PDB file of C-alpha atoms in Angstrom:
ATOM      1  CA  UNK F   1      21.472 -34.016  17.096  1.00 38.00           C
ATOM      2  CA  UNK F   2      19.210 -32.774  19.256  1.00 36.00           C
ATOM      3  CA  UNK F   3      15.159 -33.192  18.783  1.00 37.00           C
ATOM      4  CA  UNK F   4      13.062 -30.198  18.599  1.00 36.00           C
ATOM      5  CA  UNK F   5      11.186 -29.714  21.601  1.00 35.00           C
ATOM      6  CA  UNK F   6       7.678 -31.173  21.857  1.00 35.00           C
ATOM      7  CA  UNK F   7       4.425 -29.489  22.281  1.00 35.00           C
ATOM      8  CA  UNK F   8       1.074 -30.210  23.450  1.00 34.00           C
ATOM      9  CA  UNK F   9      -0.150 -27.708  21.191  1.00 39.00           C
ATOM     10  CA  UNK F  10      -3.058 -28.337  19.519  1.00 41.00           C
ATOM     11  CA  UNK F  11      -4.255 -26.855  16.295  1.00 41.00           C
ATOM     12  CA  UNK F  12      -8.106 -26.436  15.547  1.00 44.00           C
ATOM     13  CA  UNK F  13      -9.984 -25.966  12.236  1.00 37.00           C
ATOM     14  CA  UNK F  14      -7.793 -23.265  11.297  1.00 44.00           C
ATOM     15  CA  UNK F  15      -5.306 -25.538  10.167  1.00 43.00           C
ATOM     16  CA  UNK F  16      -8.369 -27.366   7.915  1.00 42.00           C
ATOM     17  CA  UNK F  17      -7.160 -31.018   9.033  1.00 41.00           C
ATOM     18  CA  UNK F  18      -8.873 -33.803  10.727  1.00 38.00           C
ATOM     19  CA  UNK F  19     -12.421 -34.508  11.163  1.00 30.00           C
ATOM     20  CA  UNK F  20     -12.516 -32.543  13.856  1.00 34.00           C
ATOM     21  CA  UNK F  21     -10.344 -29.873  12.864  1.00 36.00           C
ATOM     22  CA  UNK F  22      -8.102 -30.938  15.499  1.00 34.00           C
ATOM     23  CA  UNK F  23      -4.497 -32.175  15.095  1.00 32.00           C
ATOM     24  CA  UNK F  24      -1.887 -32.593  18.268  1.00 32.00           C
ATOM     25  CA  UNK F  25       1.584 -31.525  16.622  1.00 39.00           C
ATOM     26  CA  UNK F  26       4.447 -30.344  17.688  1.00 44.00           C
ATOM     27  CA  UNK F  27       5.057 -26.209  17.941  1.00 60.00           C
ATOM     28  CA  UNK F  28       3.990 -24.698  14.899  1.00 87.00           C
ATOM     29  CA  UNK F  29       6.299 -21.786  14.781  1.00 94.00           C
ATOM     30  CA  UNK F  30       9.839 -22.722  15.559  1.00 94.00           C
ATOM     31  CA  UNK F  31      12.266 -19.981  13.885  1.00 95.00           C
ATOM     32  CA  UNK F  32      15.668 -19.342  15.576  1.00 93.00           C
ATOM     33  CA  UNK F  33      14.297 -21.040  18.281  1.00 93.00           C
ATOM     34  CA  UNK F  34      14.461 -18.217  20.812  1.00 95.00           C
ATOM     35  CA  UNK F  35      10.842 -17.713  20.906  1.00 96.00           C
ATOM     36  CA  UNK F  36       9.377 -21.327  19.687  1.00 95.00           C
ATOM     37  CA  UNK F  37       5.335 -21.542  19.904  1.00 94.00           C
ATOM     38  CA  UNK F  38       4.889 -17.702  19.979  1.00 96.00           C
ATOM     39  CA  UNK F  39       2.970 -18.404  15.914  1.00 96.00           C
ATOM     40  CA  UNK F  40       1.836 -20.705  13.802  1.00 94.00           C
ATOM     41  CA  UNK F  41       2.553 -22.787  10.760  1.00 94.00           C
ATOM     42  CA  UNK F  42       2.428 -19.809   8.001  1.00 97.00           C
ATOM     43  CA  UNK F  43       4.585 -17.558  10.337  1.00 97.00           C
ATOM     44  CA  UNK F  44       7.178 -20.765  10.343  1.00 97.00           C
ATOM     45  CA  UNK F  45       6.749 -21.362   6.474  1.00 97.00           C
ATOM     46  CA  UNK F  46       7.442 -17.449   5.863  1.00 98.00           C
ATOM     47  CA  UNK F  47      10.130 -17.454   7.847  1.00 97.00           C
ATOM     48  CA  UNK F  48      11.883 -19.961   6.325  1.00 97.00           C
ATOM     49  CA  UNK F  49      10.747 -18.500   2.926  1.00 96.00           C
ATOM     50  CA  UNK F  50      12.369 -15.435   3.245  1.00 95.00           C
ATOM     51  CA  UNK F  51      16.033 -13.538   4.621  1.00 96.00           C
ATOM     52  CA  UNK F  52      14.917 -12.154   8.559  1.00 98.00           C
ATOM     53  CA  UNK F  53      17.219 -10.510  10.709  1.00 97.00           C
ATOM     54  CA  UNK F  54      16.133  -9.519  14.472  1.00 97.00           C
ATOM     55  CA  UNK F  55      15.471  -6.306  15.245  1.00 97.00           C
ATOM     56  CA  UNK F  56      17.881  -4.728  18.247  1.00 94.00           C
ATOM     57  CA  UNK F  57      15.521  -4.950  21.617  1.00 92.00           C
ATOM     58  CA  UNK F  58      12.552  -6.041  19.668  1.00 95.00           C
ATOM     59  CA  UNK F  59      12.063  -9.375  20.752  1.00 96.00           C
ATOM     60  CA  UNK F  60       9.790 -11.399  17.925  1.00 97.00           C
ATOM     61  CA  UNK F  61      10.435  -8.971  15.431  1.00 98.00           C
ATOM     62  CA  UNK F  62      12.483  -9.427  12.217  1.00 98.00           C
ATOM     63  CA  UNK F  63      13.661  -7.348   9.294  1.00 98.00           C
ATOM     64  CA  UNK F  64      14.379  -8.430   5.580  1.00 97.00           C
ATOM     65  CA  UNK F  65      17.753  -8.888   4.648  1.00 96.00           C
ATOM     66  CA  UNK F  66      16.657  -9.302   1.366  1.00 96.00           C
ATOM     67  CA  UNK F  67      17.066  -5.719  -0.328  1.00 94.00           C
ATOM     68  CA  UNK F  68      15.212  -7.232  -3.526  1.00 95.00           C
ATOM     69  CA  UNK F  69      11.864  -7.256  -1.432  1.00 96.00           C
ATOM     70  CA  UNK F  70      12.235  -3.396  -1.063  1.00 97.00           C
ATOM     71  CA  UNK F  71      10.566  -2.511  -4.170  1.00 96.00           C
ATOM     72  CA  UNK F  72       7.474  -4.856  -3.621  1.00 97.00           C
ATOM     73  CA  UNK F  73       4.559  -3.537  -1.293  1.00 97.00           C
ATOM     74  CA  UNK F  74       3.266  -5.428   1.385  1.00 98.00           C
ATOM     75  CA  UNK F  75       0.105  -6.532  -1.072  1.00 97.00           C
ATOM     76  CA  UNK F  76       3.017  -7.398  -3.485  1.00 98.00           C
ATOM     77  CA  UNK F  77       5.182  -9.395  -0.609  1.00 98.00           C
ATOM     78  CA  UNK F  78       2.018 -11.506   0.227  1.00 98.00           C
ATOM     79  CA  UNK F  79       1.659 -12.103  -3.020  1.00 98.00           C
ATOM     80  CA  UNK F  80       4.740 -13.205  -3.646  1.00 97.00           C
ATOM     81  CA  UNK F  81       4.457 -15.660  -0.608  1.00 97.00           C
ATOM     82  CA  UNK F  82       1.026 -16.549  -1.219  1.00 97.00           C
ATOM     83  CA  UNK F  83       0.406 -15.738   2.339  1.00 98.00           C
ATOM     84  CA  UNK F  84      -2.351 -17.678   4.216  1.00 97.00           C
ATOM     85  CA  UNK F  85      -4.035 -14.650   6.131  1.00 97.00           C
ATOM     86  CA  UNK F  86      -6.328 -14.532   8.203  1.00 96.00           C
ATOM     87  CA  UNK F  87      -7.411 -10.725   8.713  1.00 97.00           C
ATOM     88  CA  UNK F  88      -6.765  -8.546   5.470  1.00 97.00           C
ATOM     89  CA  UNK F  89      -3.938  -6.060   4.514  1.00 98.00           C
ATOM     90  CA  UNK F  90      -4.964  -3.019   7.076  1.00 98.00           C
ATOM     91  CA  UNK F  91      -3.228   0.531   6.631  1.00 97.00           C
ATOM     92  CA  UNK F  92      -2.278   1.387  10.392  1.00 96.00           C
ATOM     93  CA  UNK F  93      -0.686   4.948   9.452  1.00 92.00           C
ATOM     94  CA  UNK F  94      -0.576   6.749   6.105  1.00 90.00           C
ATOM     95  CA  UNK F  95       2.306   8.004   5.394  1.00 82.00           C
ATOM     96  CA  UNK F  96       3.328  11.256   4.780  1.00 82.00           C
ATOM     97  CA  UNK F  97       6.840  13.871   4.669  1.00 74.00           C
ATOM     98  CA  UNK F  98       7.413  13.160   8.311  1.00 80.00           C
ATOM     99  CA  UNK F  99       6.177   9.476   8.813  1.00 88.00           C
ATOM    100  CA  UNK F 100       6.135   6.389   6.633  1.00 93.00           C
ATOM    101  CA  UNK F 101       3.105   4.798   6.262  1.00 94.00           C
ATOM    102  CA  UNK F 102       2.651   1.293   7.967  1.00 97.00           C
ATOM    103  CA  UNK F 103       0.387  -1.473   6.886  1.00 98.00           C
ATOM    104  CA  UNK F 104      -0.040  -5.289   8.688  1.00 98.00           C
ATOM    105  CA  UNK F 105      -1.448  -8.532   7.995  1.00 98.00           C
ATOM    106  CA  UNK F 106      -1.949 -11.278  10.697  1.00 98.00           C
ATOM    107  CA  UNK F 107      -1.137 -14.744   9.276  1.00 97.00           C
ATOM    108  CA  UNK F 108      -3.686 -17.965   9.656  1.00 95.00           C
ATOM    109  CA  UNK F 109      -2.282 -19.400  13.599  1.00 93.00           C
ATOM    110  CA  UNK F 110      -0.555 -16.250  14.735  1.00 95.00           C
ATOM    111  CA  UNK F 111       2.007 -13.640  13.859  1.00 97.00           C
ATOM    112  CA  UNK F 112       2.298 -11.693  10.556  1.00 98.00           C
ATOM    113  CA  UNK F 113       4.165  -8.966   8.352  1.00 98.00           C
ATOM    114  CA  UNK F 114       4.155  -5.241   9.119  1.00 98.00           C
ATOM    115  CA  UNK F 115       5.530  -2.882   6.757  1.00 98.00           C
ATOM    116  CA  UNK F 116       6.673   0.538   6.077  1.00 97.00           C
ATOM    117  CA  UNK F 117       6.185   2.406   3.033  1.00 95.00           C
ATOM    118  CA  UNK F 118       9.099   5.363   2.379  1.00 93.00           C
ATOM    119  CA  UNK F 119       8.311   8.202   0.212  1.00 90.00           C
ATOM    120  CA  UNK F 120      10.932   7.100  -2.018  1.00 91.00           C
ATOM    121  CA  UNK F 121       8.570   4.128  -2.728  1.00 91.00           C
ATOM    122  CA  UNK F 122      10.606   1.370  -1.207  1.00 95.00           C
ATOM    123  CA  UNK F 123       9.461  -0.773   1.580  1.00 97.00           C
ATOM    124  CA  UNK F 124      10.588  -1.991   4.683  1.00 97.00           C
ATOM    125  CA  UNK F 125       9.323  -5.276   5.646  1.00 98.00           C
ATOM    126  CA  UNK F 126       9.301  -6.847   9.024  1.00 98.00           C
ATOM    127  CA  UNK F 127       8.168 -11.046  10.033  1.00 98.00           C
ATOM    128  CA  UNK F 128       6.331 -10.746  13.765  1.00 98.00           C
ATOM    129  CA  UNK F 129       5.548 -13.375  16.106  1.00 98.00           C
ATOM    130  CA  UNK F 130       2.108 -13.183  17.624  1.00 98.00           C
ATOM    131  CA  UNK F 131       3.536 -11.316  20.897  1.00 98.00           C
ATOM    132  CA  UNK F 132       5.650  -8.820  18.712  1.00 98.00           C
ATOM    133  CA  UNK F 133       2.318  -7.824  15.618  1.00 98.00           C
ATOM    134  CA  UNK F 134       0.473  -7.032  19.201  1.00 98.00           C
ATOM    135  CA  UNK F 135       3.351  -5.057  21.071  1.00 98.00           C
ATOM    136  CA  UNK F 136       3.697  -2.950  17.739  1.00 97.00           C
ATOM    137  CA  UNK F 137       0.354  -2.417  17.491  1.00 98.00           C
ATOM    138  CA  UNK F 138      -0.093  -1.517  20.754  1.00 97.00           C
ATOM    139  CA  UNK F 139       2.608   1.052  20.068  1.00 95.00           C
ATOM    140  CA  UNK F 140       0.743   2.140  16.793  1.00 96.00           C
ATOM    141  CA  UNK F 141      -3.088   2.388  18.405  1.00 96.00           C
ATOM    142  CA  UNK F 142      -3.763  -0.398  15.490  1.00 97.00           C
ATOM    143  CA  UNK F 143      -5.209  -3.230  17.288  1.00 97.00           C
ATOM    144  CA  UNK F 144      -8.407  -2.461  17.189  1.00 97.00           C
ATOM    145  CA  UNK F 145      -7.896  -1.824  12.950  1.00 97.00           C
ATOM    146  CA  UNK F 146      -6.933  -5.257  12.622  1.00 98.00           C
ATOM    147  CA  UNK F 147      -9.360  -7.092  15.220  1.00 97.00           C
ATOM    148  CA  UNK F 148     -11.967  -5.747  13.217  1.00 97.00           C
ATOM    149  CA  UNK F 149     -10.588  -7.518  10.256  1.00 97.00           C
ATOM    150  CA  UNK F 150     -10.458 -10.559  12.159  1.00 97.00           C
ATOM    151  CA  UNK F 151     -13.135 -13.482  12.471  1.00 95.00           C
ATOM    152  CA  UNK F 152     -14.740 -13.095  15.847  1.00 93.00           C
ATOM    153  CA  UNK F 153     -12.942 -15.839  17.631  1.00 90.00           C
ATOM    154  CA  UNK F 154      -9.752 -15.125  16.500  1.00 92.00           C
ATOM    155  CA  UNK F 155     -10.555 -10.958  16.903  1.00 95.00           C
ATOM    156  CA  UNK F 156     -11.182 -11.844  20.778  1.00 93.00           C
ATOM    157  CA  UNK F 157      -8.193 -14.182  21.085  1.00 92.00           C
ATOM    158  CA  UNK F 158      -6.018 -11.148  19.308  1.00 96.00           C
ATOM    159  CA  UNK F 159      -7.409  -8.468  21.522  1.00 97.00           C
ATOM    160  CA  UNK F 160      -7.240 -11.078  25.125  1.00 95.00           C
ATOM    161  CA  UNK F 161      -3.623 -10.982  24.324  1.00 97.00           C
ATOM    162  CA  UNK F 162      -3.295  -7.162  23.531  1.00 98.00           C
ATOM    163  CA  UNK F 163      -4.866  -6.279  26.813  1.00 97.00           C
ATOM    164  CA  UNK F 164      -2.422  -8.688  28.911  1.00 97.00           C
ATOM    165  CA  UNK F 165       0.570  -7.259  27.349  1.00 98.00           C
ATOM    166  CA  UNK F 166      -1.320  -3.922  28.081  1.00 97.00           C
ATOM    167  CA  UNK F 167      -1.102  -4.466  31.726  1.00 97.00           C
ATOM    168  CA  UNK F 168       2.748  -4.644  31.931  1.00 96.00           C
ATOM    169  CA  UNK F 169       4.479  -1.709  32.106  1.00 93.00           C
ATOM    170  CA  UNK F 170       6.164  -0.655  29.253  1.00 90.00           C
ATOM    171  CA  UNK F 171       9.530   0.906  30.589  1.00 87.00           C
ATOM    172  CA  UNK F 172      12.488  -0.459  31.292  1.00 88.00           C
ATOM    173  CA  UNK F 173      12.132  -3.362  28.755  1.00 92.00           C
ATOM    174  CA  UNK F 174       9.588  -5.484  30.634  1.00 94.00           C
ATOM    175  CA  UNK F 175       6.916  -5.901  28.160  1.00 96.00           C
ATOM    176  CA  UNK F 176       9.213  -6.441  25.052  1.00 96.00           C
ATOM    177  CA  UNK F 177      11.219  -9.276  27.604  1.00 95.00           C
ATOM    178  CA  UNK F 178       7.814 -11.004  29.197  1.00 96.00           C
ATOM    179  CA  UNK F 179       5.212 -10.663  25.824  1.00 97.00           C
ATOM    180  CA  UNK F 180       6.188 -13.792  23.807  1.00 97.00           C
ATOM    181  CA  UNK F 181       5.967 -16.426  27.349  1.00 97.00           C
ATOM    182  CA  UNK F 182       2.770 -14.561  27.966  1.00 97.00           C
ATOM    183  CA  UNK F 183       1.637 -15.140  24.576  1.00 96.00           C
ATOM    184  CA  UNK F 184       2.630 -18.947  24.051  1.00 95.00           C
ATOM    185  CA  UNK F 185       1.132 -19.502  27.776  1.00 94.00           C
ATOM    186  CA  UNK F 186      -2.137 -17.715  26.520  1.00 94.00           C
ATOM    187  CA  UNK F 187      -2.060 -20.325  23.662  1.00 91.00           C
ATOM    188  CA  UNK F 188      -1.332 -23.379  25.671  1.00 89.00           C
ATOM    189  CA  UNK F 189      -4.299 -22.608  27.870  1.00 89.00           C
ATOM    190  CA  UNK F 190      -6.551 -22.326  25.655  1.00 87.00           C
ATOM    191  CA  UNK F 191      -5.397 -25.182  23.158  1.00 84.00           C
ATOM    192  CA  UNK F 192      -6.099 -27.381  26.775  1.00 85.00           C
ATOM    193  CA  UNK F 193      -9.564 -25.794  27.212  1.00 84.00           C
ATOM    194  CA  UNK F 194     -10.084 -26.598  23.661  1.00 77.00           C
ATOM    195  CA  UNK F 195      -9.066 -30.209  23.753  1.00 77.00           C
ATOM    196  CA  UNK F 196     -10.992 -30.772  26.933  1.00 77.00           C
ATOM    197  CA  UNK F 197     -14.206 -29.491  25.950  1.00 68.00           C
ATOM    198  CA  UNK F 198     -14.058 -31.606  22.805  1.00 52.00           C
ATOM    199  CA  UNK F 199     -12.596 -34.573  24.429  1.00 55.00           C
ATOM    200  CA  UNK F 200     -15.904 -33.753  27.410  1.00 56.00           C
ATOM    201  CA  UNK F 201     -18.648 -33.413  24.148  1.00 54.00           C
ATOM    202  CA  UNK F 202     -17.772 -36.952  23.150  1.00 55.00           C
ATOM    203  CA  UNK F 203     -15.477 -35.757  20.162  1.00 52.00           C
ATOM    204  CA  UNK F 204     -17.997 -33.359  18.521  1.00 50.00           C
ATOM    205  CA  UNK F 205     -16.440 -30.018  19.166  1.00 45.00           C
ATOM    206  CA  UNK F 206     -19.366 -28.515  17.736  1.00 45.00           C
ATOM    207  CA  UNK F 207     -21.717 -30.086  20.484  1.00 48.00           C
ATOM    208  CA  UNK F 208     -21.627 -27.915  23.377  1.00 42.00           C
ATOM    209  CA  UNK F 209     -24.358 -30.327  25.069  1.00 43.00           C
ATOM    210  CA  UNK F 210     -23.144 -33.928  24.371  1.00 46.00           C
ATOM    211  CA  UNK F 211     -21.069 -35.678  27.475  1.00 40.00           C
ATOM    212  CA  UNK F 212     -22.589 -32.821  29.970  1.00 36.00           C
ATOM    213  CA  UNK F 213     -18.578 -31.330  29.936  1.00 38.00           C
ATOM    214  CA  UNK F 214     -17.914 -27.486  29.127  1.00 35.00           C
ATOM    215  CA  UNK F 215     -19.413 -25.509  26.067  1.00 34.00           C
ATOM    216  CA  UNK F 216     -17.087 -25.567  23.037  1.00 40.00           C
ATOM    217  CA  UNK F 217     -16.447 -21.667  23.588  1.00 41.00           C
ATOM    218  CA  UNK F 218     -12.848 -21.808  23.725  1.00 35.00           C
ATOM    219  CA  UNK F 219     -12.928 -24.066  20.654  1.00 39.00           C
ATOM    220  CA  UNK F 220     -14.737 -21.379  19.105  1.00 42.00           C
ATOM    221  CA  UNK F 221     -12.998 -18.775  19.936  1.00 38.00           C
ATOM    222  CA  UNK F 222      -9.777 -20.745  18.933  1.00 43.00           C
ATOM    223  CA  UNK F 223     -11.086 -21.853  15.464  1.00 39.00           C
ATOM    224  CA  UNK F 224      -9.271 -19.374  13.425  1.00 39.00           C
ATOM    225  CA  UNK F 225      -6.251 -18.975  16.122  1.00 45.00           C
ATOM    226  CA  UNK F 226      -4.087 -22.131  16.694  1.00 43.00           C
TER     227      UNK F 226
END
């Protein structure tokens, strides 16, 4: 059998563990495998909580195969899951005779549920990585709705991603194909800045002083995004 693959990921105080708040594991979100590290651990635990199917030419997105979850709302779904969140349920669009209204939530560590409510009252619910939430709300002009919902560091590590996937064109396929190695390279990087300003502050991450390395800004701005 083969081994999953290892990461040098490394989780800070969002995850709540270690003294620190920092724990090396390996990558948090694993899923089919086809885009491992693009998430964290509550996108992985609600993926393998509910029924996803992918989306056709919507890389990181997923639909529920479960037709039961149609008659729950999102607040209902995350409910249900006892989602770990870390912004709060946002309405994106309300809906309307032409349109269905969409709502999101970003998980704690990356990635999150985005939902459509029908007229007919029923829901359509869809599991994101971190690289597909932001593509769709690019799409949807909601990023800015749910950064503000955001803590701070985890607002500007949301939004740093949003405008790099921004910047590639969006025709022909090539953002959908390049936004979740963009996103798990964003992550790596700054998981590494993180580690080396608190390994540089003497192992007090809050210390920006201590061992005369870097300021712990990137551990800042990573606390609530793994």
């Amino acid at each position: 059998m083969a081994s999953r693959p290892q990461s040098a990921e490394l989780l800070p105080a969002e995850s709540g563990k270690g003294s620190a708040g920092i724990v090396a594991i390996r990558h948090s979100f694993i899923g089919s495998g086809q885009f491992i590290g693009d998430g964290g651990r509550e996108l992985q635990r609600v993926w393998q909580l509910g029924q996803w199917r992918p989306i056709a030419r919507c890389d990181g997105r997923f639909v529920s195969r479960d037709s039961s979850v149609a008659h729950f709302t999102l607040t209902e779904l995350c409910a249900l899951f006892s989602v770990d969140a870390s912004s709060a349920i946002v309405a994106i669009r309300m809906g309307n005779a032409a349109l269905d209204g969409v709502e999101t939530v970003r998980f704690r560590g990356g990635g999150g549920l985005l939902s459509y409510a029908r007229a007919d009252g029923r829901s359509v619910h869809t599991l994101n990585t971190e690289s597909g939430l932001a593509r769709k709300l690019i799409a949807l002009a909601g990023v800015r709705a749910v950064a503000a919902s955001l803590a701070p560091p985890a607002a500007a590590v949301f939004e740093s991603l949003c405008r790099l996937l921004e910047a590639i064109p969006d025709k022909d396929g090539q953002r959908t194909a390049k936004a979740s190695a963009v996103c798990v390279a964003l992550r790596f990087a700054l998981a590494r800045a993180h580690a080396r300003g608190f390994s540089e502050s003497g192992g007090d991450a809050t210390n920006p002083t201590r061992g005369g390395g870097q300021s712990s800004a990137s551990g800042r701005e990573l606390h609530s995004t793994p």
